[in-house]
C-alpha positions in Angstrom: 36.8 -72.7 9.8 35.4 -73.1 6.3 35.0 -76.4 4.5 38.0 -75.6 2.2 40.4 -75.2 5.2 39.3 -78.5 6.7 39.9 -80.2 3.4 43.3 -78.6 2.9 44.3 -79.5 6.4 43.4 -83.2 5.9 45.5 -83.3 2.7 48.6 -82.1 4.6 48.0 -84.1 7.8 50.3 -87.1 8.0 47.6 -89.0 10.1 45.5 -89.4 7.0 47.5 -91.6 4.7 44.5 -92.7 2.7 43.9 -89.2 1.4 47.6 -88.7 0.6 47.9 -92.1 -1.1 44.9 -91.3 -3.3 46.3 -87.9 -4.1 49.7 -89.4 -5.0 48.2 -92.0 -7.3 46.7 -89.6 -9.7 50.2 -88.1 -10.4 52.1 -91.3 -11.1 49.5 -94.0 -12.1 49.1 -94.4 -15.8 46.8 -97.3 -16.5 48.3 -99.6 -19.2 46.5 -102.2 -21.0 47.8 -105.7 -20.2 45.5 -107.4 -22.7 47.2 -110.4 -24.3 47.6 -110.4 -28.0 45.8 -112.8 -30.2 49.0 -114.8 -30.6 49.5 -115.0 -26.8 45.9 -116.1 -26.3 46.3 -118.8 -28.9 49.5 -120.0 -27.3 47.8 -120.0 -23.9 45.0 -122.1 -25.3 47.5 -124.6 -26.7 49.3 -124.8 -23.4 46.0 -125.3 -21.6 45.0 -128.1 -24.1 48.3 -129.8 -23.6 48.0 -129.7 -19.9 44.4 -130.7 -19.5 43.3 -132.6 -22.6 45.9 -135.3 -23.1 44.3 -138.7 -23.4 44.4 -140.8 -20.2 43.6 -144.5 -20.5 42.0 -145.9 -17.4 41.5 -149.7 -17.3 38.6 -151.5 -15.8 40.5 -152.1 -12.5 42.1 -148.7 -12.5 39.1 -146.3 -11.9 36.6 -145.2 -9.3 33.3 -143.4 -9.4 33.0 -140.1 -7.7 29.9 -137.9 -7.2 29.8 -134.2 -8.1 26.8 -131.8 -8.3 24.8 -131.4 -11.5 25.9 -127.8 -11.7 29.6 -128.7 -11.5 29.2 -131.5 -14.0 27.5 -129.2 -16.5 30.3 -126.6 -16.2 33.0 -129.2 -16.5 31.3 -131.0 -19.4 30.9 -127.8 -21.3 34.6 -127.1 -21.0 35.7 -130.6 -21.7 33.5 -131.0 -24.8 34.3 -127.5 -26.2 38.1 -127.5 -25.7 38.7 -131.3 -25.8 36.3 -132.1 -28.7 33.1 -134.1 -28.9 34.8 -137.4 -28.1 36.7 -136.1 -25.1 35.4 -137.3 -21.7 34.7 -135.4 -18.6 36.5 -138.1 -16.6 39.7 -137.4 -18.5 39.5 -133.6 -17.8 38.7 -134.2 -14.1 41.7 -136.6 -13.9 44.0 -133.9 -15.2 42.6 -131.3 -12.8 42.9 -133.5 -9.8 46.5 -134.5 -10.7 47.6 -130.9 -11.1 46.0 -130.0 -7.8 47.7 -132.8 -6.0 51.1 -132.1 -7.7 50.9 -128.4 -6.9 50.1 -129.1 -3.2 52.3 -132.1 -2.6 54.8 -130.1 -0.5 52.1 -128.9 1.8 50.6 -132.3 2.3 53.6 -133.8 4.1 53.7 -130.9 6.6 49.9 -131.0 7.0 50.0 -134.8 7.7 52.5 -134.1 10.4 50.3 -131.4 12.0 47.2 -133.5 11.9 48.9 -136.7 13.2 50.3 -134.7 16.2 46.7 -133.6 17.1 45.6 -137.2 17.7 
């Protein structure tokens, strides 16, 4: 058998779906650019700023200190200062991120508490 006959057999063999899938992709796949427009990027930025950079006032008795690595702090500070402005605090930004995370996962927490409490 020549190399060409082996190749043609593998293209027709149903036991090689990878080869057939790749061959089928070239016929139908037309890559389209999903790049957002400038207007959409500006809108996304405004939505992001509203979600993460609203001012949160924490009183003396309503705050706690937490520790994060220097690398993480530098990354967070850069974002907070750039998007929130020079007077915006890292603490404010972190408070928004934590609240969103807790809100997004609140449904899971109840079921996970049940799973963990049953393991004791």
